[in-house]
Tab-separated table of C-alpha atoms in Angstrom:
chain	number	residue	atom	x	y	z
A	1	SER	CA	96.936	99.460	104.223
A	2	GLN	CA	98.335	102.721	105.440
A	3	GLN	CA	96.076	105.641	105.073
A	4	GLY	CA	98.608	108.157	104.440
A	5	GLU	CA	101.385	107.666	101.999
A	6	GLU	CA	104.490	110.577	102.734
A	7	ASP	CA	106.833	111.520	99.810
A	8	PRO	CA	110.149	112.197	100.187
A	9	GLN	CA	110.856	109.061	102.563
A	10	ALA	CA	114.001	110.839	103.488
A	11	LEU	CA	114.831	114.389	103.052
A	12	SER	CA	118.962	116.083	102.787
A	13	ILE	CA	118.882	120.298	102.660
A	14	GLN	CA	120.931	122.681	103.113
A	15	GLU	CA	120.748	124.890	106.395
A	16	GLY	CA	118.716	128.133	104.978
A	17	GLU	CA	117.087	126.809	101.835
A	18	ASN	CA	113.059	126.186	101.533
A	19	ALA	CA	111.455	122.101	102.399
A	20	THR	CA	109.199	120.404	100.713
A	21	MET	CA	107.082	117.340	101.861
A	22	ASN	CA	104.058	115.289	100.478
A	23	CYS	CA	101.461	113.432	101.545
A	24	SER	CA	98.754	111.742	100.071
A	25	TYR	CA	95.700	109.305	101.177
A	26	LYS	CA	92.779	107.517	100.319
A	27	THR	CA	89.482	107.863	102.010
A	28	SER	CA	88.016	111.132	103.101
A	29	ILE	CA	88.408	112.910	106.248
A	30	ASN	CA	87.966	115.055	108.452
A	31	ASN	CA	91.134	116.918	108.886
A	32	LEU	CA	94.692	116.093	108.244
A	33	GLN	CA	97.401	116.742	111.015
A	34	TRP	CA	101.168	117.400	110.778
A	35	TYR	CA	103.804	116.242	113.528
A	36	ARG	CA	107.004	116.371	114.243
A	37	GLN	CA	109.203	113.876	116.237
A	38	ASN	CA	113.110	114.465	117.221
A	39	SER	CA	114.942	112.143	118.077
A	40	GLY	CA	114.706	109.578	120.802
A	41	ARG	CA	111.015	111.666	121.120
A	42	GLY	CA	107.577	110.992	121.151
A	43	LEU	CA	105.191	113.544	118.664
A	44	VAL	CA	104.558	117.895	118.841
A	45	HIS	CA	102.029	118.230	116.933
A	46	LEU	CA	101.971	120.973	114.107
A	47	ILE	CA	99.312	121.849	112.406
A	48	LEU	CA	95.168	120.900	111.913
A	49	ILE	CA	94.187	121.227	108.669
A	50	ARG	CA	89.784	120.837	108.263
A	51	SER	CA	88.653	119.337	105.220
A	52	ASN	CA	87.347	122.360	104.049
A	53	GLU	CA	90.445	124.539	104.603
A	54	ARG	CA	92.917	125.377	101.594
A	55	GLU	CA	95.526	126.311	103.269
A	56	LYS	CA	97.197	127.385	106.541
A	57	HIS	CA	100.908	128.676	108.137
A	58	SER	CA	102.301	128.743	111.170
A	59	GLY	CA	105.315	131.143	111.372
A	60	ARG	CA	107.968	129.534	108.656
A	61	LEU	CA	105.074	126.851	108.020
A	62	ARG	CA	102.821	126.698	105.674
A	63	VAL	CA	100.451	123.167	104.940
A	64	THR	CA	97.626	123.071	101.630
A	65	LEU	CA	95.215	120.166	101.545
A	66	ASP	CA	93.929	119.273	97.709
A	67	THR	CA	91.058	116.943	99.185
A	68	SER	CA	90.092	115.781	95.581
A	69	LYS	CA	93.313	114.714	94.520
A	70	LYS	CA	93.117	113.838	98.048
A	71	SER	CA	96.430	114.360	99.156
A	72	SER	CA	98.321	117.673	101.493
A	73	SER	CA	102.176	119.212	101.783
A	74	LEU	CA	104.636	120.736	104.497
A	75	LEU	CA	106.576	123.470	103.477
A	76	ILE	CA	109.051	125.036	105.755
A	77	THR	CA	110.768	127.933	105.364
A	78	ALA	CA	114.485	129.829	105.805
A	79	SER	CA	115.065	125.601	106.958
A	80	ARG	CA	116.876	125.604	110.521
A	81	ALA	CA	119.112	122.858	111.825
A	82	ALA	CA	116.797	122.993	114.273
A	83	ASP	CA	114.307	121.677	111.869
A	84	THR	CA	116.242	117.959	111.659
A	85	ALA	CA	113.167	115.185	112.732
A	86	SER	CA	111.233	113.037	110.682
A	87	TYR	CA	107.731	114.725	110.054
A	88	PHE	CA	104.271	112.421	109.673
A	89	CYS	CA	101.098	114.013	108.620
A	90	ALA	CA	97.479	111.767	110.429
A	91	THR	CA	94.245	111.725	109.217
A	92	ALA	CA	91.345	111.842	110.442
A	93	VAL	CA	89.422	109.437	108.659
A	94	ILE	CA	85.511	110.185	108.431
A	95	GLN	CA	84.295	106.559	108.970
A	96	GLY	CA	87.521	106.174	111.668
A	97	ALA	CA	85.909	106.894	115.037
A	98	GLN	CA	88.095	109.309	116.909
A	99	LYS	CA	91.592	108.149	116.589
A	100	LEU	CA	93.803	108.916	113.383
A	101	VAL	CA	96.141	107.261	110.880
A	102	PHE	CA	99.496	107.843	111.283
A	103	GLY	CA	101.689	107.996	107.663
A	104	GLN	CA	105.233	106.818	107.796
A	105	GLY	CA	106.932	109.618	107.861
A	106	THR	CA	109.482	111.887	105.951
A	107	ARG	CA	113.209	112.816	107.554
A	108	LEU	CA	115.275	115.917	107.285
A	109	THR	CA	118.005	115.981	107.485
A	110	ILE	CA	119.176	119.640	107.421
A	111	ASN	CA	123.161	120.485	106.588
A	112	PRO	CA	124.818	123.204	108.564
B	1	ASP	CA	105.017	119.928	126.834
B	2	ALA	CA	101.166	118.357	128.326
B	3	GLY	CA	101.489	116.540	131.538
B	4	ILE	CA	101.826	112.820	129.813
B	5	THR	CA	103.858	109.979	131.823
B	6	GLN	CA	104.408	106.634	130.769
B	7	SER	CA	106.360	104.494	132.784
B	8	PRO	CA	108.615	102.663	131.979
B	9	ARG	CA	111.174	104.471	130.165
B	10	HIS	CA	112.502	101.414	128.906
B	11	LYS	CA	111.967	97.639	129.845
B	12	VAL	CA	113.879	94.768	128.592
B	13	THR	CA	111.954	91.464	128.821
B	14	GLU	CA	112.107	87.779	128.356
B	15	THR	CA	109.443	86.094	126.110
B	16	GLY	CA	106.636	84.307	127.568
B	17	THR	CA	106.629	86.706	130.524
B	18	PRO	CA	103.696	89.593	131.058
B	19	VAL	CA	104.534	92.927	130.376
B	20	THR	CA	102.450	96.516	131.880
B	21	LEU	CA	103.156	99.960	130.508
B	22	ARG	CA	101.972	103.051	132.247
B	23	CYS	CA	100.338	105.995	130.948
B	24	HIS	CA	99.789	108.744	133.040
B	25	GLN	CA	98.147	111.916	132.128
B	26	THR	CA	97.080	115.325	134.227
B	27	GLU	CA	95.060	117.061	131.872
B	28	ASN	CA	91.818	115.368	131.976
B	29	HIS	CA	91.862	114.825	128.403
B	30	ARG	CA	88.399	111.991	127.667
B	31	TYR	CA	90.675	109.815	125.298
B	32	MET	CA	93.506	108.198	125.668
B	33	TYR	CA	95.845	106.334	122.395
B	34	TRP	CA	98.078	103.289	122.306
B	35	TYR	CA	100.710	103.500	119.552
B	36	ARG	CA	103.952	101.716	118.677
B	37	GLN	CA	105.658	102.400	116.391
B	38	ASP	CA	108.296	100.586	114.319
B	39	PRO	CA	110.973	101.505	111.235
B	40	GLY	CA	109.717	100.735	108.345
B	41	HIS	CA	105.627	100.977	109.804
B	42	GLY	CA	105.236	104.537	111.602
B	43	LEU	CA	102.945	104.613	114.719
B	44	ARG	CA	100.339	102.240	114.375
B	45	LEU	CA	97.501	101.881	116.662
B	46	ILE	CA	97.216	99.829	119.507
B	47	HIS	CA	94.331	100.442	121.349
B	48	TYR	CA	91.971	103.286	122.345
B	49	SER	CA	90.077	104.967	125.679
B	50	TYR	CA	86.906	107.164	124.885
B	51	GLY	CA	86.331	107.397	128.793
B	52	VAL	CA	87.190	105.180	131.653
B	53	LYS	CA	86.065	101.839	131.240
B	54	ASP	CA	85.309	103.046	127.407
B	55	THR	CA	87.706	101.014	125.176
B	56	ASP	CA	88.351	100.050	121.837
B	57	LYS	CA	91.050	98.408	119.300
B	58	GLY	CA	93.170	99.669	116.728
B	59	GLU	CA	94.901	98.230	113.940
B	60	VAL	CA	97.868	96.135	116.031
B	61	SER	CA	95.730	94.630	118.386
B	62	ASP	CA	96.481	91.292	118.927
B	63	GLY	CA	98.640	90.216	121.648
B	64	TYR	CA	97.863	93.617	123.734
B	65	SER	CA	94.773	94.350	126.310
B	66	VAL	CA	94.257	97.994	128.538
B	67	SER	CA	91.852	98.177	131.180
B	68	ARG	CA	91.099	102.193	131.955
B	69	SER	CA	89.436	102.692	136.231
B	70	LYS	CA	90.445	106.308	136.120
B	71	THR	CA	90.666	108.675	134.005
B	72	GLU	CA	94.140	109.444	133.915
B	73	ASP	CA	95.902	106.277	133.773
B	74	PHE	CA	95.945	103.845	131.130
B	75	LEU	CA	97.723	100.660	130.838
B	76	LEU	CA	98.395	98.340	127.889
B	77	THR	CA	99.574	95.066	129.524
B	78	LEU	CA	100.701	91.801	127.253
B	79	GLU	CA	99.832	88.940	128.579
B	80	SER	CA	102.149	87.102	127.201
B	81	ALA	CA	105.334	89.412	125.701
B	82	THR	CA	107.016	87.316	122.124
B	83	SER	CA	109.830	89.049	120.395
B	84	SER	CA	107.647	90.398	117.710
B	85	GLN	CA	106.395	93.279	120.187
B	86	THR	CA	109.759	94.367	120.378
B	87	SER	CA	109.131	97.972	120.102
B	88	VAL	CA	109.227	101.362	120.958
B	89	TYR	CA	105.295	102.201	122.590
B	90	PHE	CA	103.777	106.036	122.746
B	91	CYS	CA	100.997	107.245	124.831
B	92	ALA	CA	98.483	110.179	123.279
B	93	ILE	CA	95.911	112.129	124.983
B	94	SER	CA	93.463	114.189	123.261
B	95	ASP	CA	90.556	116.793	124.200
B	96	GLN	CA	88.476	115.831	121.459
B	97	GLY	CA	89.152	112.799	119.596
B	98	SER	CA	90.206	112.525	115.813
B	99	ASN	CA	88.637	116.341	116.216
B	100	GLN	CA	92.075	118.621	117.876
B	101	PRO	CA	95.056	117.757	118.761
B	102	GLN	CA	96.969	114.822	119.993
B	103	HIS	CA	99.774	115.245	123.003
B	104	PHE	CA	102.321	112.464	122.950
B	105	GLY	CA	104.691	110.511	125.498
B	106	ASP	CA	108.263	110.472	125.510
B	107	GLY	CA	107.844	107.040	124.658
B	108	THR	CA	109.063	103.789	126.442
B	109	ARG	CA	111.163	101.345	124.723
B	110	LEU	CA	110.434	97.923	124.871
B	111	SER	CA	112.727	94.870	124.240
B	112	ILE	CA	112.122	90.968	124.456
B	113	LEU	CA	114.117	88.766	124.145
């Protein structure tokens, strides 16, 4: 079964609104990473948050991590049409060697 | 963009034929990964490498083999392709495994008829 599960599976909002995506996981982790994938392209890394961190920012992106609830959220503020993409969380499990386990992703559509 | 090249970018072949996909990096990263992406399954790890000639299985390794004879090249082979292996295949690299971000190629779209 998937380590990471994302919610919602699809999200459609108006340009300028904020978008929030959630990721839940099952086992203890070293870090959690968020990636973006534009149609027909490979994944692009956005943010890495370590297990001892609670929040990280990068530009319009804000990631939170709650290890007690085994969950993370990605907030995109002031969304733009160019933010339309699929977003994936990936977890580096403590006993998982040097590999990531990806969730199934959230498909975000920004409407002009 | 990180220097990762996947070849071919598209391939159509028939069931039972051997297929080899190539991933080439110019970053001198230690770790290289092969994933497949299918609707409803996200990305699933097939095999990965943690150095020249050092490889390990991932979540969905059955029917696939890999080789890494040089730091820069990681080959994925389907010995006898089946229709269930129709997918988009991504290569990724990382300098420190899962402790650092992975950088992805643009994928190979493989169709097996």
